[in-house]
Coordinates of C-alpha atoms in Angstrom, one line a residue:
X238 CA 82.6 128.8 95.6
X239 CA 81.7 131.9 97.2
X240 CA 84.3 132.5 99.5
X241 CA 82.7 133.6 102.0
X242 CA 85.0 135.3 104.6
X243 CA 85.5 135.4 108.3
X244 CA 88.5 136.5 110.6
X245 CA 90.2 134.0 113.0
X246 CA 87.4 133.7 116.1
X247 CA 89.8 135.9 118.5
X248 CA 89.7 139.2 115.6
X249 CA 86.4 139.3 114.5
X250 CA 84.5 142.7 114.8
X251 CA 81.9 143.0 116.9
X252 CA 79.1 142.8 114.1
X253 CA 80.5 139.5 113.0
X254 CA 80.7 138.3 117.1
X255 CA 77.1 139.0 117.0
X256 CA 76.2 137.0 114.1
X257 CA 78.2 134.1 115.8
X258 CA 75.9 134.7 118.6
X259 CA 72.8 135.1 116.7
X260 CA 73.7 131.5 114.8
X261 CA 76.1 129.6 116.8
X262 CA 74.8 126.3 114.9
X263 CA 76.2 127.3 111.8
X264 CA 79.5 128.6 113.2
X265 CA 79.5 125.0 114.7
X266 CA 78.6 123.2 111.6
X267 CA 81.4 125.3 110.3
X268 CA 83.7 124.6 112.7
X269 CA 82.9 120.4 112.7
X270 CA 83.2 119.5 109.0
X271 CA 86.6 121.1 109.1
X272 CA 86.4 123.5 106.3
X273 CA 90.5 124.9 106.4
X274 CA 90.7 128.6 106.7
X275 CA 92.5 130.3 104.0
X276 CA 96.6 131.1 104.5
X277 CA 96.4 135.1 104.2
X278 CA 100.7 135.7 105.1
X279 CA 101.9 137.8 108.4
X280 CA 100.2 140.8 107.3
X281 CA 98.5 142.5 110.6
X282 CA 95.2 142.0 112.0
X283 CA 94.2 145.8 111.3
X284 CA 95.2 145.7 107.7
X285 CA 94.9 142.4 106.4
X286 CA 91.4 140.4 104.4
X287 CA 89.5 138.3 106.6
X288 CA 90.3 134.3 106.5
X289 CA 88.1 132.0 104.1
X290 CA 86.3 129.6 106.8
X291 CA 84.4 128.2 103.8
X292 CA 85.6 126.9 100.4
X293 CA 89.1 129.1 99.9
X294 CA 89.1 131.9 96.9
X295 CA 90.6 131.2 93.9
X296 CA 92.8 132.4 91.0
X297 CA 94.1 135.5 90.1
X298 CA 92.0 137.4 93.3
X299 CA 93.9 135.1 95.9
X300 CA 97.0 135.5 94.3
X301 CA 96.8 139.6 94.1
X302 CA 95.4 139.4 97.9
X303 CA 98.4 138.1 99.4
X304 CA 101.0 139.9 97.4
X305 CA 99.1 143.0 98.9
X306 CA 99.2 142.3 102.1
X307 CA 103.0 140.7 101.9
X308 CA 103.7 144.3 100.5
X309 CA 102.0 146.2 103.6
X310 CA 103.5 143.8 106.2
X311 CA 107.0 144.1 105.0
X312 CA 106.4 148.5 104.5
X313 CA 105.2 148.4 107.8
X314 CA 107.8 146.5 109.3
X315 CA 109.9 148.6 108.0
X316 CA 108.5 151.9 108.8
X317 CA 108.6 150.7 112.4
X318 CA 112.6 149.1 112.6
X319 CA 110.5 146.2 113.5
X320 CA 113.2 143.6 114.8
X321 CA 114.5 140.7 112.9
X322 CA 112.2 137.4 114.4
X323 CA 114.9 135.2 113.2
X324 CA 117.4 134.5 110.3
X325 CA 116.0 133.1 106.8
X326 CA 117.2 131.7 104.5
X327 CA 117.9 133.9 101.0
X328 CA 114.9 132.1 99.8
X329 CA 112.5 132.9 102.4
X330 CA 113.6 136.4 102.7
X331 CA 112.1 138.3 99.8
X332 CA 109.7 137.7 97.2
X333 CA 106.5 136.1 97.9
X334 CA 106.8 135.6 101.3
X335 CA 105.9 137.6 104.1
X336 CA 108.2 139.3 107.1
X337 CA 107.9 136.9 110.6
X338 CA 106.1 139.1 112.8
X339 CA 106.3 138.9 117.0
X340 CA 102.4 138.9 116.7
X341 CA 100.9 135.5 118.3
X342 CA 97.9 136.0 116.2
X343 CA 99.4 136.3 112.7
X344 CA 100.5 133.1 111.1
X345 CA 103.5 133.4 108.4
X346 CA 102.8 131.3 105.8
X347 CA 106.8 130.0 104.7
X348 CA 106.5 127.2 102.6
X349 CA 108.6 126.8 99.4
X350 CA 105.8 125.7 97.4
X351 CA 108.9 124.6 94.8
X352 CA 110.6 122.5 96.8
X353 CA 108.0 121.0 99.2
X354 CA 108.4 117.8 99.7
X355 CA 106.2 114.9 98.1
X356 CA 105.8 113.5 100.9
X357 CA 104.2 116.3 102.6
X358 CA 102.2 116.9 100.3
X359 CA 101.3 113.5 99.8
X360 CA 100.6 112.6 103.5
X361 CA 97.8 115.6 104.4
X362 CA 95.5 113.8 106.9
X363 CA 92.8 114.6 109.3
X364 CA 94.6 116.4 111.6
X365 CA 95.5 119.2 108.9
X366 CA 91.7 120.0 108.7
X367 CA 90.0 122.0 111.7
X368 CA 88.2 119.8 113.2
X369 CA 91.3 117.6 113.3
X370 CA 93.5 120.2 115.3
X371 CA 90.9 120.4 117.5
X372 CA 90.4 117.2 118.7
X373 CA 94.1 116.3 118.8
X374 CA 94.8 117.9 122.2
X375 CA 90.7 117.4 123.3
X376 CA 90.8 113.3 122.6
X377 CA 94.1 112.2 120.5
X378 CA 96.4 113.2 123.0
X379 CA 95.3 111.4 125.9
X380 CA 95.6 108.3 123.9
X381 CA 99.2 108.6 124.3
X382 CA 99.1 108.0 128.1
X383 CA 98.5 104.1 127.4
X384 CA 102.3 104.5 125.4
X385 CA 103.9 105.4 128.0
X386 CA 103.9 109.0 127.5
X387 CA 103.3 111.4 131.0
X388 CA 101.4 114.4 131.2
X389 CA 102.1 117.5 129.1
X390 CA 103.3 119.1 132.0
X391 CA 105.4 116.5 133.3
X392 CA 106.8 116.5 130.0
X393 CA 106.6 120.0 129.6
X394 CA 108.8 120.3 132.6
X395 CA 111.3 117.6 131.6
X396 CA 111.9 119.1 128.5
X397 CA 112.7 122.5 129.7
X398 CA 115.0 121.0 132.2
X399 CA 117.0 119.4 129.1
X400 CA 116.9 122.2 126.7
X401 CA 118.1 124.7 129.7
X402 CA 121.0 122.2 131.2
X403 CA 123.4 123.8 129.5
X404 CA 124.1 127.4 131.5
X405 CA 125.3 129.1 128.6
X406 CA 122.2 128.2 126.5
X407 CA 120.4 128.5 129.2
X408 CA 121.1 132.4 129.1
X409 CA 120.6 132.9 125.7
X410 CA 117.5 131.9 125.9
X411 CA 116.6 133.5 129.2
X412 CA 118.1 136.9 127.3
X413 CA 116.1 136.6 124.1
X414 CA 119.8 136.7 122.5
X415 CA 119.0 132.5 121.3
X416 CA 115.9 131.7 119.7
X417 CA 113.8 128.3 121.1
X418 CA 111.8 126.4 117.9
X419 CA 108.8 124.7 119.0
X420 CA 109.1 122.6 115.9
X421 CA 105.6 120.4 115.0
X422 CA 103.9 122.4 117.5
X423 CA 100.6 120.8 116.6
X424 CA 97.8 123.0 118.6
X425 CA 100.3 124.7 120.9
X426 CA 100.4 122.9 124.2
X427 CA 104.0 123.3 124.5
X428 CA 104.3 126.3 122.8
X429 CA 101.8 128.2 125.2
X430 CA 103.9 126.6 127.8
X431 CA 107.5 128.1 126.5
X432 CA 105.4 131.7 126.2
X433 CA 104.4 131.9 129.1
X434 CA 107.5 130.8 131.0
X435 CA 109.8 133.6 132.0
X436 CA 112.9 131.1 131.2
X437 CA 112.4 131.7 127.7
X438 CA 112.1 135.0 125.7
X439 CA 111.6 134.3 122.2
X440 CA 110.0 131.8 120.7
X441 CA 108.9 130.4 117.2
X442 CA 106.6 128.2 117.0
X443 CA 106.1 125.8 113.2
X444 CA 103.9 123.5 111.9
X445 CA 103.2 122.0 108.7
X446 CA 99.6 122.1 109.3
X447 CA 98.0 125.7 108.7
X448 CA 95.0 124.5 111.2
X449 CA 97.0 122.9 114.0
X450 CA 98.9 127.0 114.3
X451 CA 94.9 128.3 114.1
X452 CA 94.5 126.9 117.5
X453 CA 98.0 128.1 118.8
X454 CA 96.5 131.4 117.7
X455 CA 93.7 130.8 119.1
X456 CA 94.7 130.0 122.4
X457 CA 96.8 132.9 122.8
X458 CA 94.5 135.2 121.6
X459 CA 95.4 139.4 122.6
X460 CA 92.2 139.8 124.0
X461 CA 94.2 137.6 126.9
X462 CA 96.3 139.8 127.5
X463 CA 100.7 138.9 127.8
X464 CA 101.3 137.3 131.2
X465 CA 103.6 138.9 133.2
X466 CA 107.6 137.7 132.0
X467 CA 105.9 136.4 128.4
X468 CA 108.0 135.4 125.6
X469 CA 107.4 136.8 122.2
X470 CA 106.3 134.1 120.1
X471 CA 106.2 134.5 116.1
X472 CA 104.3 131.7 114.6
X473 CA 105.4 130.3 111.2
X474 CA 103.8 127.3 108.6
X475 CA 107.1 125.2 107.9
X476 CA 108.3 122.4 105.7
X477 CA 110.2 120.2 108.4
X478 CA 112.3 118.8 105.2
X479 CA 112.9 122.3 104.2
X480 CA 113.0 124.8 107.5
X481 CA 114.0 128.0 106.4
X482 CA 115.4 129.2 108.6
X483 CA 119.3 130.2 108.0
X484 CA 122.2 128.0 109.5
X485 CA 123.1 128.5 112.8
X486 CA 119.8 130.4 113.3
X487 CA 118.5 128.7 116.6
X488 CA 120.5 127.7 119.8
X489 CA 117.5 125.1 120.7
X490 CA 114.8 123.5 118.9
X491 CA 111.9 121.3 120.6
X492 CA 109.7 118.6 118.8
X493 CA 107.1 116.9 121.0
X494 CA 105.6 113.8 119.3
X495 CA 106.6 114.5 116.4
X496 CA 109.2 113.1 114.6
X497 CA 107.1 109.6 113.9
X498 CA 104.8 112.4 111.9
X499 CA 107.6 113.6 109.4
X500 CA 107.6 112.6 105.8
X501 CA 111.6 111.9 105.9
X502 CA 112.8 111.5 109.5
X503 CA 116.4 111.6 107.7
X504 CA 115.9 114.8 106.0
X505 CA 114.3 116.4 109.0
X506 CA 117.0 115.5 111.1
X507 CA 119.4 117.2 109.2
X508 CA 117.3 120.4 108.5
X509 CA 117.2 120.7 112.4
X510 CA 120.8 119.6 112.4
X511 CA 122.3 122.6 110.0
X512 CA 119.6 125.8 111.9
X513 CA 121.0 124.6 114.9
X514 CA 124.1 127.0 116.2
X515 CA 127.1 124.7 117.7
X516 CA 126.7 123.7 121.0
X517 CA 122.6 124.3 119.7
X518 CA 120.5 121.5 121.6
X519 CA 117.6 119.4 120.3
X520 CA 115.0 117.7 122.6
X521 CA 112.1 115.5 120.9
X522 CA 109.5 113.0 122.1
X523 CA 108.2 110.1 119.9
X524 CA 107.1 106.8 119.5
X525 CA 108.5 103.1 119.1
X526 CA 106.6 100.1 118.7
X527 CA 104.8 98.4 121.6
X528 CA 106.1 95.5 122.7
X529 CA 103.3 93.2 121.7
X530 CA 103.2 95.1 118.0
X531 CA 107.1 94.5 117.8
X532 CA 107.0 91.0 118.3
X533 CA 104.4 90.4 115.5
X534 CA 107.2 91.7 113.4
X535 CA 109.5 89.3 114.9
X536 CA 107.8 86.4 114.5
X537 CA 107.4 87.4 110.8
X538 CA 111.4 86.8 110.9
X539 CA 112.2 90.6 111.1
X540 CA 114.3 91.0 113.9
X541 CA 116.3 93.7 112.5
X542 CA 115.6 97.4 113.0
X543 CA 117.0 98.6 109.8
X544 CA 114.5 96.2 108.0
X545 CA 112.1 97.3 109.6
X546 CA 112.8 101.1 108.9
X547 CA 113.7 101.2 105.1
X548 CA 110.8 98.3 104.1
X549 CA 107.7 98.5 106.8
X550 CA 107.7 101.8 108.3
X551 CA 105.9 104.8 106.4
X552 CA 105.1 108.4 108.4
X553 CA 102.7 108.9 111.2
X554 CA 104.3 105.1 112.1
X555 CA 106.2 104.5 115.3
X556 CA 110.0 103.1 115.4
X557 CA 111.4 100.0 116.0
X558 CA 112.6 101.0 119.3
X559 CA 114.0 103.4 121.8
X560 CA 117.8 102.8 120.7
X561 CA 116.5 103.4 117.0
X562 CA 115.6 106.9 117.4
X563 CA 119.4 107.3 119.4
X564 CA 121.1 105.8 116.3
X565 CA 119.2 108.3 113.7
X566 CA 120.2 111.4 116.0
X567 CA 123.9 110.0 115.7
X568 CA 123.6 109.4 112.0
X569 CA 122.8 113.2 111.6
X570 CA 125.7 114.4 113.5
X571 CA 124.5 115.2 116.9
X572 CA 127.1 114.2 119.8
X573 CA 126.3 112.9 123.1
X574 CA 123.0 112.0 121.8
X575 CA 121.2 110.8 125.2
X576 CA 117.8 108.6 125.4
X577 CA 116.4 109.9 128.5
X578 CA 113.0 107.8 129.1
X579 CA 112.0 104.6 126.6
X580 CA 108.6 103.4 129.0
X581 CA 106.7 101.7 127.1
X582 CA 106.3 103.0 123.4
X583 CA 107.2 106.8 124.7
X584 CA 110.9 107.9 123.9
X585 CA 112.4 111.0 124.8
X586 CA 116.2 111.5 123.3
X587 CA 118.4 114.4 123.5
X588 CA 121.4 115.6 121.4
X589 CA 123.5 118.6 121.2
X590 CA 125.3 120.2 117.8

């Protein structure tokens, strides 16, 4: 319980690099065991605490921490007629939580710890520890090959084709005027992608998992430097059950393999349903059963879909099939809801608003 602080690897000091240096086996025993770094708000790297990489503080001295720094982040932002990252909702907007920032390497932590869902909260796994995020795009991801999924750039590249077909949300988003969500951006593959693509000015980038954004800080680290026609990216910790972000906030939102991983696919479709602007488009990748797995079922005498959705499956589980994951895009309201690839277990749907 002591709390023992660090910064994220990419804003440590130069005495604390050289202690890394002097004791890299410790920083890897850290870094293996998957000890979660504390959440410490949007406040920026000059003027905020350093994250817990240890056991996280507790009580009252936590709580007063990140009240100070929301407090700093949002005078500062103000001092500066910082721009508006995106609209929130009236719950997200004040109080205890902090101001988005266009920093890649600050992490805004918006949450509703009142209305977070069970299930979330009931469905933490290994991939919400460090370690996890880690391997997930070092190991876990290639697995997804044998389903049927292609490359990340293949399907990095397909899904910017689908998200830009549209010419007039293809400006806004080329302007900067329409905001792109990388929703469940797990360690940032994509969202690196969409920042570093010229098509696309700004970006948000949200995931449940406080670790899984780590790496996306990580990975675009300011010691990089911006690439030449960069996006600015804000990234945010979000509730996919309870986004909040304001209706009508985004003219495209992205989910790569990851609806399978939400708590209520239902209640996640309608969340990305109501931030979505009209004519908004939404472009996801997921899962459905293999073949083989999805005649087990059938020989069990479940044959039907529906069954199989309301009794069997629970998150992180694929879908029946291809034409299920069309049919739950249509029950949220989306029109001309299109199922562009079902090889194997990999499907890629898109729908418009």
């Amino acid at each position: 319980r002591l709390g023992t602080t660090l910064p994220l690897p990419h804003q440590r000091a130069p005495c604390v690099r050289a202690c890394a240096l002097v004791c890299p086996l410790m920083a890897t025993i850290v870094t293996m065991v998957g000890l979660r770094a504390d959440r410490v708000g949007a406040a920026p790297p000059h003027a905020r605490c350093a994250i817990a990489t240890g056991l996280r503080l507790r009580g009252a001295t936590r709580v007063r921490m990140r009240r100070t720094l929301r407090v700093a982040t949002r005078a500062q932002a103000a001092a500066a007629g910082a721009e508006e990252v995106v609209a929130l909702q009236s719950w997200a907007s004040g109080g205890d939580f902090a101001v988005p920032t266009w920093d890649p390497s600050v992490i805004t932590d918006l949450v509703d710890s009142a209305e977070e869902s069970e299930e979330a909260k009931a469905n933490l796994s290994f991939f919400s520890t460090s370690a996890g995020a880690w391997f997930y795009e070092r190991g876990y991801r290639q697995i997804f090959q044998f389903l049927g999924y292609p490359g990340v750039d293949e399907e990095y590249q397909t899904a910017k084709a689908l998200l830009r077909r549209d010419a007039t949300t293809a400006a806004a988003l080329q302007s900067g005027e329409g905001r792109l969500l990388d929703l469940s951006c797990g360690p940032g593959m994509f969202a690196q992608r969409f920042y570093e693509d010229a098509d696309f000015a700004t970006v948000l980038a949200s995931d449940y998992s406080q670790a899984m954004l780590e790496q996306v800080a990580g990975r675009i680290a300011p010691e990089r430097g911006q690439p030449a026609g960069a996006a600015r990216l804000a990234l945010m910790r979000a509730d996919v059950c309870n986004l909040p972000f304001a209706d009508a906030a985004l003219v495209a939102v992205h989910a790569a393999a990851g609806m399978h991983c939400w708590p209520d696919v239902r209640r996640g479709l309608a969340e990305v349903q109501r931030v979505l602007a009209p004519g908004g488009v939404f472009v996801a990748s997921t899962v459905s059963l293999p073949q083989k797995a999805k005649a087990k079922f059938e020989d069990k005498g479940m044959s039907d879909g529906g069954a199989y959705l309301g009794r069997v499956r629970r998150q992180n589980m694929p879908f029946w099939d291809a034409a299920q994951v069309a049919g739950l895009l249509d029950e949220a309201g989306f029109r001309d809801v299109e199922l562009v690839s079902s090889a194997k277990a990999f499907v890629l749907v898109r729908g418009t608003k």
